[in-house]
CSV table of C-alpha atoms in Angstrom, one decimal:
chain,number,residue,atom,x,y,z
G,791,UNK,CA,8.7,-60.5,-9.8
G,792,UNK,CA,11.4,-59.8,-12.2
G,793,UNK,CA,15.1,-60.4,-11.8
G,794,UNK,CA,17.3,-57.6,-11.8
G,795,UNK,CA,20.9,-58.0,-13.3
G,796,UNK,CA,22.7,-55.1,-13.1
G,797,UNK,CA,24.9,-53.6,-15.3
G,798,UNK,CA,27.8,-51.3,-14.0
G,799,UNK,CA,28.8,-47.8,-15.5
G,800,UNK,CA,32.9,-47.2,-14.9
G,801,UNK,CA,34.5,-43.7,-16.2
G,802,UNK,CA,35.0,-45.1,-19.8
G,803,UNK,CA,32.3,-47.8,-20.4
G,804,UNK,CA,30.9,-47.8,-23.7
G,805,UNK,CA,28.8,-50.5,-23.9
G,806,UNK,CA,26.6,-50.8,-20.5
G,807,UNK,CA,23.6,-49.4,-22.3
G,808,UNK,CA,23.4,-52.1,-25.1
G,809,UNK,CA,23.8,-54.6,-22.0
G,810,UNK,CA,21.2,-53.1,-20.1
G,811,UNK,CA,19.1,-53.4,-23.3
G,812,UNK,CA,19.9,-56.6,-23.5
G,813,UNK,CA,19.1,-57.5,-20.1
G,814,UNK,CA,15.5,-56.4,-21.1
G,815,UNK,CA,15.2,-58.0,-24.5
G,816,UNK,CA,15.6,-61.2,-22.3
G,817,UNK,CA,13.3,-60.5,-19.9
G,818,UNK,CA,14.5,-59.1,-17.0
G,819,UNK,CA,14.6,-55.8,-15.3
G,820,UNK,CA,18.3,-54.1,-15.9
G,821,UNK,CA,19.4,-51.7,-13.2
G,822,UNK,CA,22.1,-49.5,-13.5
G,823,UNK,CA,25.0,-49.7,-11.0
G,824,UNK,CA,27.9,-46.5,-11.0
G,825,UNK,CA,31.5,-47.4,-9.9
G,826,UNK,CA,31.5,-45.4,-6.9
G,827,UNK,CA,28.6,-46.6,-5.1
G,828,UNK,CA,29.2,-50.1,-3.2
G,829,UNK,CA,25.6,-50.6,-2.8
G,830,UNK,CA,24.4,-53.3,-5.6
G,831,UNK,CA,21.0,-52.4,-4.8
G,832,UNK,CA,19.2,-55.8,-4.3
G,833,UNK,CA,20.6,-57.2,-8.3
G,834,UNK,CA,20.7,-61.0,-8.5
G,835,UNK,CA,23.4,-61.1,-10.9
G,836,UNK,CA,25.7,-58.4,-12.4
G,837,UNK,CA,27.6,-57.4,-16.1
G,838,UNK,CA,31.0,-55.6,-16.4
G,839,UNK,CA,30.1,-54.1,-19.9
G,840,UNK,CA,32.9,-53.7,-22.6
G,841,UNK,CA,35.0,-50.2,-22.9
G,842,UNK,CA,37.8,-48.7,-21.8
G,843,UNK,CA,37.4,-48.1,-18.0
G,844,UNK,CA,39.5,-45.4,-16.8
G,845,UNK,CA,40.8,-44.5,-19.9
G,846,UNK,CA,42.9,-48.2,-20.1
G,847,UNK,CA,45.3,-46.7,-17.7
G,848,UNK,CA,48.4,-48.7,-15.8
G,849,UNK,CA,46.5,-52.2,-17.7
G,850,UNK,CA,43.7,-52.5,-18.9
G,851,UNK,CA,41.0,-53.1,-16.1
G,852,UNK,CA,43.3,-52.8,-13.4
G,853,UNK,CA,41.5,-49.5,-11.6
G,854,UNK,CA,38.4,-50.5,-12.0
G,855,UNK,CA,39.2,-53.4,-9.8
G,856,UNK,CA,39.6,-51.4,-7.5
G,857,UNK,CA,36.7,-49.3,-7.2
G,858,UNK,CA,33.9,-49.1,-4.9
G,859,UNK,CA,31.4,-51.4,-6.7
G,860,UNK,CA,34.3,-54.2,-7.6
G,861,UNK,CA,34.4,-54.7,-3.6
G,862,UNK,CA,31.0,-55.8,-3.3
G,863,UNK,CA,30.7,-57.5,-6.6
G,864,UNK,CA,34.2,-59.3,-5.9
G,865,UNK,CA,32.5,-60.4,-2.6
G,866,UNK,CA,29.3,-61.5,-3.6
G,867,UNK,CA,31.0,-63.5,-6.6
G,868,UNK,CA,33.0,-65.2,-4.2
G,869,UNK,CA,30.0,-66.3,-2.9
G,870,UNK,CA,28.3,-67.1,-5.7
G,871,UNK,CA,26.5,-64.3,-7.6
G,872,UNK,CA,26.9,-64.6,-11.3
G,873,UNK,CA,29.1,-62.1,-12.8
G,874,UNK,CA,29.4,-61.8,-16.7
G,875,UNK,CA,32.5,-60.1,-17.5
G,876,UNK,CA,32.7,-58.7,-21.3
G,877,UNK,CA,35.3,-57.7,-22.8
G,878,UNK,CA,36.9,-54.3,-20.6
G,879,UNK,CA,34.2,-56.4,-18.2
G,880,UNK,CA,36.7,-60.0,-18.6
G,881,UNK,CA,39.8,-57.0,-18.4
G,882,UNK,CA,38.7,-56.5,-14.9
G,883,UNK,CA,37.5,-60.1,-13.8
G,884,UNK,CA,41.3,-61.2,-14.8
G,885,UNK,CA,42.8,-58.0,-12.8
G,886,UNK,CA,40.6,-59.0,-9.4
G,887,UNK,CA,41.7,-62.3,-9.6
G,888,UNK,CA,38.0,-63.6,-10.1
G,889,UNK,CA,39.1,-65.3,-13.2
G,890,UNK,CA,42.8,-66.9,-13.8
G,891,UNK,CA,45.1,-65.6,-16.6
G,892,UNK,CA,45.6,-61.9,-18.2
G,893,UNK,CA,44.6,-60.4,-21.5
G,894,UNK,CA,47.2,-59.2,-23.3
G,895,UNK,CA,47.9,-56.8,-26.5
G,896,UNK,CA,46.4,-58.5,-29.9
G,897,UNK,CA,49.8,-60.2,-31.4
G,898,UNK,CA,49.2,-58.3,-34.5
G,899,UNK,CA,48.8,-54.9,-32.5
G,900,UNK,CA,45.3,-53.9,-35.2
G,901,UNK,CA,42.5,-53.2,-33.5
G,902,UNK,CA,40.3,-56.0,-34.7
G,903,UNK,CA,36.3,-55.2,-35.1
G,904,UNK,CA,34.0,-58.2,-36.8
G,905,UNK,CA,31.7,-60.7,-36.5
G,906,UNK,CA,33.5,-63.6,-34.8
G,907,UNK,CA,32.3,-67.4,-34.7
G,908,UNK,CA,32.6,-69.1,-31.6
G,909,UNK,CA,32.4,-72.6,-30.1
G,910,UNK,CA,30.4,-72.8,-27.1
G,911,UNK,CA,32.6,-75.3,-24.8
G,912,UNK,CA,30.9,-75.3,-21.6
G,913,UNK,CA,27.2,-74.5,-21.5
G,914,UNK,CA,26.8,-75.7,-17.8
G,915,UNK,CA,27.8,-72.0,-16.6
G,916,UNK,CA,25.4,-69.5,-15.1
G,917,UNK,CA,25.3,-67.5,-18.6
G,918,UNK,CA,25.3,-70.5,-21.3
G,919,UNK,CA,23.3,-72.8,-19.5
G,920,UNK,CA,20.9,-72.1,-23.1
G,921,UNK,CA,23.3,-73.0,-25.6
G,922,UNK,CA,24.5,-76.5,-26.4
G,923,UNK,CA,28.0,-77.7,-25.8
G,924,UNK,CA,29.9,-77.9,-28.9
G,925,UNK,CA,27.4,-75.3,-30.7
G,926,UNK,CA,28.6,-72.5,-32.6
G,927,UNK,CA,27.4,-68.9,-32.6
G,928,UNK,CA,28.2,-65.6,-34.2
G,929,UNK,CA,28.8,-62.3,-32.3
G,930,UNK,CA,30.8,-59.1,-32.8
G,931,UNK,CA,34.5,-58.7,-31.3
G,932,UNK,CA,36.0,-55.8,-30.8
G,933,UNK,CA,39.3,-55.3,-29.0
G,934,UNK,CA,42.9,-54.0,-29.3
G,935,UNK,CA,44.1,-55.9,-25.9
G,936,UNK,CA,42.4,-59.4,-26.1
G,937,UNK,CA,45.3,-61.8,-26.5
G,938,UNK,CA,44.3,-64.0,-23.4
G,939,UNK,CA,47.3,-65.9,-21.6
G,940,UNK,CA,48.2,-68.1,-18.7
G,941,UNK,CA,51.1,-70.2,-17.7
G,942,UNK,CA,51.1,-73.2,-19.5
G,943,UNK,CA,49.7,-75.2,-15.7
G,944,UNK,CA,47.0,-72.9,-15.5
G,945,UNK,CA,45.7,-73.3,-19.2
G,946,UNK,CA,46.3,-77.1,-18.7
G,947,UNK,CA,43.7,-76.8,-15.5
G,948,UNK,CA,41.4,-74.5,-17.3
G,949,UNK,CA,40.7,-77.7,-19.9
G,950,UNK,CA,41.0,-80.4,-17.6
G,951,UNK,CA,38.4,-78.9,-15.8
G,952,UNK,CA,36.1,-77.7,-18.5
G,953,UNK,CA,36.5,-74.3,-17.8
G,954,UNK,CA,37.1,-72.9,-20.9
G,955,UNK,CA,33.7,-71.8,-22.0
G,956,UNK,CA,34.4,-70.4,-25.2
G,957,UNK,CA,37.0,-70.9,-28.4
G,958,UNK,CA,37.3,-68.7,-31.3
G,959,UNK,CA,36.6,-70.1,-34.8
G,960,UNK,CA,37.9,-69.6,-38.4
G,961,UNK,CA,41.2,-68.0,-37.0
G,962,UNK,CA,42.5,-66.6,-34.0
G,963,UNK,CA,41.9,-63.1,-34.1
G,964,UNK,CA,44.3,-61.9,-31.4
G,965,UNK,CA,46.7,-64.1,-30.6
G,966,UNK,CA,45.0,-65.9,-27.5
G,967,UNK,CA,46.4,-69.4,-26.0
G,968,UNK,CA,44.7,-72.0,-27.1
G,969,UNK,CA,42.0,-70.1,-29.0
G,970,UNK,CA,40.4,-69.0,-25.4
G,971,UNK,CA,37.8,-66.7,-26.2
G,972,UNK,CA,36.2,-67.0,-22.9
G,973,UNK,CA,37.0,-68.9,-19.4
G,974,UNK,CA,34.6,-69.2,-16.1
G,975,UNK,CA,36.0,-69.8,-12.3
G,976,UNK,CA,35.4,-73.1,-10.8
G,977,UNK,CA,31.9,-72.8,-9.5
G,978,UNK,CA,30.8,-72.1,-12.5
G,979,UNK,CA,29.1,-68.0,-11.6
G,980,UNK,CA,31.6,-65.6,-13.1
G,981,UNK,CA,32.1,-66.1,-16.8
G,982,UNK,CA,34.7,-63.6,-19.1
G,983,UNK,CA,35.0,-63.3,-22.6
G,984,UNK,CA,36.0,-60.8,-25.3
G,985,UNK,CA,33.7,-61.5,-27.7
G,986,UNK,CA,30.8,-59.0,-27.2
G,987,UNK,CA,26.7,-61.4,-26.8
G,988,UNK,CA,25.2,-58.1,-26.1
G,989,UNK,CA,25.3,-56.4,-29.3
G,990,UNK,CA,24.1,-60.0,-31.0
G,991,UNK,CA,20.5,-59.4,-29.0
G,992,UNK,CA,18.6,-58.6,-32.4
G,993,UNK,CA,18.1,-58.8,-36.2
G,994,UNK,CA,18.1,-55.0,-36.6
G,995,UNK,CA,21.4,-54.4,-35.0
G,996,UNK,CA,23.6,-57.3,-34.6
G,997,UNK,CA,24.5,-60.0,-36.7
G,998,UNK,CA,22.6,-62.5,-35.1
G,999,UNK,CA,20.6,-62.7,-32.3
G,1000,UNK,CA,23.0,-65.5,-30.8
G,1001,UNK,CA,24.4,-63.3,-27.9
G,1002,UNK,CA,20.2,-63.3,-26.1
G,1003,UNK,CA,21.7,-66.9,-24.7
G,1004,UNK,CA,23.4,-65.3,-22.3
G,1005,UNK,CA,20.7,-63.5,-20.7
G,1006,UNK,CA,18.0,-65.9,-20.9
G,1007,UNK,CA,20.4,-68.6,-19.0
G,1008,UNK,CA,21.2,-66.8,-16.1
G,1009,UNK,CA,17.6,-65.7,-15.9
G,1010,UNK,CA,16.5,-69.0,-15.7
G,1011,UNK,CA,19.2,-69.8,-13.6
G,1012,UNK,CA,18.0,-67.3,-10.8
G,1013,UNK,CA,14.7,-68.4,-11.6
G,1014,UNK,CA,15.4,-71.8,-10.2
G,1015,UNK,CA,17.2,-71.1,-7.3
C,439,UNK,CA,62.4,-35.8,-1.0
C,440,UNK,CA,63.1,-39.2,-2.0
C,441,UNK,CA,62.5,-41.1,-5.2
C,442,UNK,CA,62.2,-44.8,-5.9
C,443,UNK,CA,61.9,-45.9,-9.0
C,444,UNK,CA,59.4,-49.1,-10.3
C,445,UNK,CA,60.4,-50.7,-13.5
C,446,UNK,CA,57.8,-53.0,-14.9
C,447,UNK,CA,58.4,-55.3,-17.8
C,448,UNK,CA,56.6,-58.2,-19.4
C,449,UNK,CA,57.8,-61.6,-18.3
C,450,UNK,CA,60.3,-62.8,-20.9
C,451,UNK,CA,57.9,-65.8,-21.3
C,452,UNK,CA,55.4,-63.1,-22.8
C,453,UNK,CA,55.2,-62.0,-26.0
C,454,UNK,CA,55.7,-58.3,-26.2
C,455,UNK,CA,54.4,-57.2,-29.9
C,456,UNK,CA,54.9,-53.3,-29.3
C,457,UNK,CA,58.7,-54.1,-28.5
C,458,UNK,CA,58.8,-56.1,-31.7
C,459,UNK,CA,57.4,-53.2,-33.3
C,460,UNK,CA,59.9,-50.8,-32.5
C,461,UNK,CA,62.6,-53.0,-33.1
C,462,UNK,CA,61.1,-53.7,-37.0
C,463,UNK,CA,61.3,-50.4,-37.4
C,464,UNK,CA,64.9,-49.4,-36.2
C,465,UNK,CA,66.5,-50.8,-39.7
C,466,UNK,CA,64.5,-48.9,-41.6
C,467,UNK,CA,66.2,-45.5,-39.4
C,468,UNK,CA,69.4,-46.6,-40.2
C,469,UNK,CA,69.7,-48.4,-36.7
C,470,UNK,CA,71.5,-51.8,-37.3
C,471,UNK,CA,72.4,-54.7,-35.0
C,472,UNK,CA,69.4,-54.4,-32.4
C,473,UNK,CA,68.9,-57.8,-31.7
C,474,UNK,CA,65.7,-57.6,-29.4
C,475,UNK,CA,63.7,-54.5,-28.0
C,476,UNK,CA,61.3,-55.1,-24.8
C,477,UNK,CA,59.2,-52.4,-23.8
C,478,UNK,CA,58.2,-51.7,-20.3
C,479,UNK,CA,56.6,-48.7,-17.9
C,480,UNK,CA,58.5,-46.5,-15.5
C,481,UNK,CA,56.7,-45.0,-12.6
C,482,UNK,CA,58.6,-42.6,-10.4
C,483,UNK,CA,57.5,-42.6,-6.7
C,484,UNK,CA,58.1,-39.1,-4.8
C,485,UNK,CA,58.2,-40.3,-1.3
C,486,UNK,CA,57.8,-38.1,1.3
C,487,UNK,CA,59.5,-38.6,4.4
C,488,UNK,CA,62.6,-41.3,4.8
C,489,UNK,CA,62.7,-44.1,2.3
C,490,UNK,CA,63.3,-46.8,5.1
C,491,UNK,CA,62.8,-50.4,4.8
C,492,UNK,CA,58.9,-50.2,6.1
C,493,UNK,CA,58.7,-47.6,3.3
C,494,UNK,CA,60.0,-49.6,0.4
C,495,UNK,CA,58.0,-52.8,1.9
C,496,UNK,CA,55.0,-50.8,1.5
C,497,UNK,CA,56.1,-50.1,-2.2
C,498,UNK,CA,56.7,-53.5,-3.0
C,499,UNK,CA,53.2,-54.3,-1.8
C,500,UNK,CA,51.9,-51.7,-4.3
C,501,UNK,CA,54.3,-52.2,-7.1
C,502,UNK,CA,53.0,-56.3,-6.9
C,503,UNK,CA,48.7,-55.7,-6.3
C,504,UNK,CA,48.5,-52.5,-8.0
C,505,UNK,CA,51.6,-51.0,-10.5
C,506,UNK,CA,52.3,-54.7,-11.7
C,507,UNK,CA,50.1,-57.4,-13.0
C,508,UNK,CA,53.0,-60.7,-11.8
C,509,UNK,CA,50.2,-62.6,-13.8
C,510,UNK,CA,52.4,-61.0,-16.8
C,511,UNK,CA,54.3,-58.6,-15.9
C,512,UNK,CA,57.9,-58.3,-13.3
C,513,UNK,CA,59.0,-55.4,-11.8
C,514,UNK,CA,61.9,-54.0,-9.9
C,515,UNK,CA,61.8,-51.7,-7.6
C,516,UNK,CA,65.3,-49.0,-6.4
C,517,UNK,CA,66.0,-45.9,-4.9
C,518,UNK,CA,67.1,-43.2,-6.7
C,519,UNK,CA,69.6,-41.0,-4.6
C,520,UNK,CA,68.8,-36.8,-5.9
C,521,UNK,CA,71.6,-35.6,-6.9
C,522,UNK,CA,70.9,-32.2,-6.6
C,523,UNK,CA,67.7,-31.6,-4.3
C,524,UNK,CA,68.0,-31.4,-0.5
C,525,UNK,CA,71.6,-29.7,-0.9
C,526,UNK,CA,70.9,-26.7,-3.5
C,527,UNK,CA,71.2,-23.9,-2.1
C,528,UNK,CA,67.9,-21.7,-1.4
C,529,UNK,CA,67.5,-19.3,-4.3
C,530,UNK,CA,69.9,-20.5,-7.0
C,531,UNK,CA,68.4,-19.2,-9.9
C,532,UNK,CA,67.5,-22.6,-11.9
């Protein structure tokens, strides 16, 4: 049987059908979920895709947290689905309180679009369970609003307890604490980042194909359990 | 009706680059000695009914989960007595 991971559509979402595609690059079955239905429909895991849900209104993120589907997956994170938040997708993870912190306009206020190195920090997560700690890997980043801060206790907790997942490499690109590129809750399930893995899938269309990792890992993951 | 008025502003702890924006550009309008500019949102709340204390509790609730992120963000909220409103008289012209 395959796993599904589904991928939700919000008003606004741009970039759910490049996750859904590379859902089944990796090998599992993507299913797509619409912001007004609660009903997950049997998905083992779930991706908030990258975009500007609901037109970026009020904050970025902050009403698509509350919409129908963000009930159920905000429930069944809590209890311990994984949940991949990308970009608009780590917008909304910060604004439901899955994941500490905020994201914040870039410090240089450009809209920044490249290829962005990373350093894989944590790769005990559900979705980088297939890289290496300390490895690097290329993927694109595109954001106008991805400057990601904390207080200074909470960032302080996030590295005591390894929960920075990913740091951004030659140069900070929007004026994030620390570097943070990317951050996971405590059990380890619901990883955010900026960066964007799902348009690294393959050679024709991304720069790399260094963003598959994340699929594959919580494959496996769900797999095993 | 009644209005009460949420302001929400970035923390002073965060850094507000479009404020910094505006302010870089007030010397180039001829605007001198603006030391600082923070920008923040406005949202105007037409309440219906009285705006009594289990009213403007209710506001606070939404002004701190919903209009607000406190993550970065504070906000104040007031209400703004209409000066004109309840007491014009029916058919004034404008």
């Amino acid at each position: 049987m395959t796993t599904r991971i589904g991928v939700v559509t919000f008003p606004g979402s741009l970039d759910d059908s490049d996750a859904r595609r590379a859902v089944r690059l990796a090998g599992g079955e993507p299913v797509a979920l619409w912001h007004r239905d609660r009903d997950l429909h049997q998905v083992d895991a779930v991706v908030l895709p990258g975009g500007f849900s609901y037109g970026d209104y009020l904050r970025c993120g902050a009403i698509a947290r509350f919409s129908p589907v963000m009930e159920t997956v905000i429930e069944q994170a809590r209890g311990g689905m994984p949940v991949l938040g990308i970009c608009n997708g780590f917008q909304v993870l910060c604004e439901s309180h899955l994941l500490p912190g905020a994201l914040t306009r870039n410090d240089h206020l450009h809209f920044v679009c490249r290829d962005q190195r990373l350093k894989v920090e944590n790769a005990d997560t559900a979705w980088t369970a297939d890289y290496t700690a300390g490895q690097e890997i290329t993927v694109p980043l595109k954001n106008g609003e991805g400057g990601y801060v904390a207080d200074e206790r909470t960032l302080d907790e996030l590295e005591a307890e390894g929960r920075v997942v990913f740091r951004y490499l030659g140069g900070n690109p929007n004026g994030s604490r620390r570097d943070i590129a990317g951050i996971t809750n405590a059990a380890g399930n619901v990883v955010g980042l900026m960066p964007h893995p799902e348009h690294a899938v393959e050679p024709l269309t991304g720069p790399t194909t260094d963003g598959l990792g994340f699929f594959t890992s919580v494959l496996k993951k769900l797999v095993q359990a | 009706m009644a209005r009460v008025v949420v302001d929400v502003m970035l923390k002073p702890e965060i850094l507000d680059p479009q404020g910094q924006a505006v302010q870089r550009a007030l010397p180039r309008l001829g605007f001198e000695g603006i030391a600082d500019v923070r920008q923040g949102k406005r949202f105007e709340l037409e309440v219906e009914g009285p705006v009594d204390d289990a009213a403007l509790a209710r506001i606070r609730e939404l002004a701190e989960s919903f209009l607000a992120n406190t993550v970065i963000e504070d906000f104040t909220v007031r209400v703004e007595e209409s000066a004109a409103g309840a007491t014009a008289p029916t058919g004034a012209a404008r």
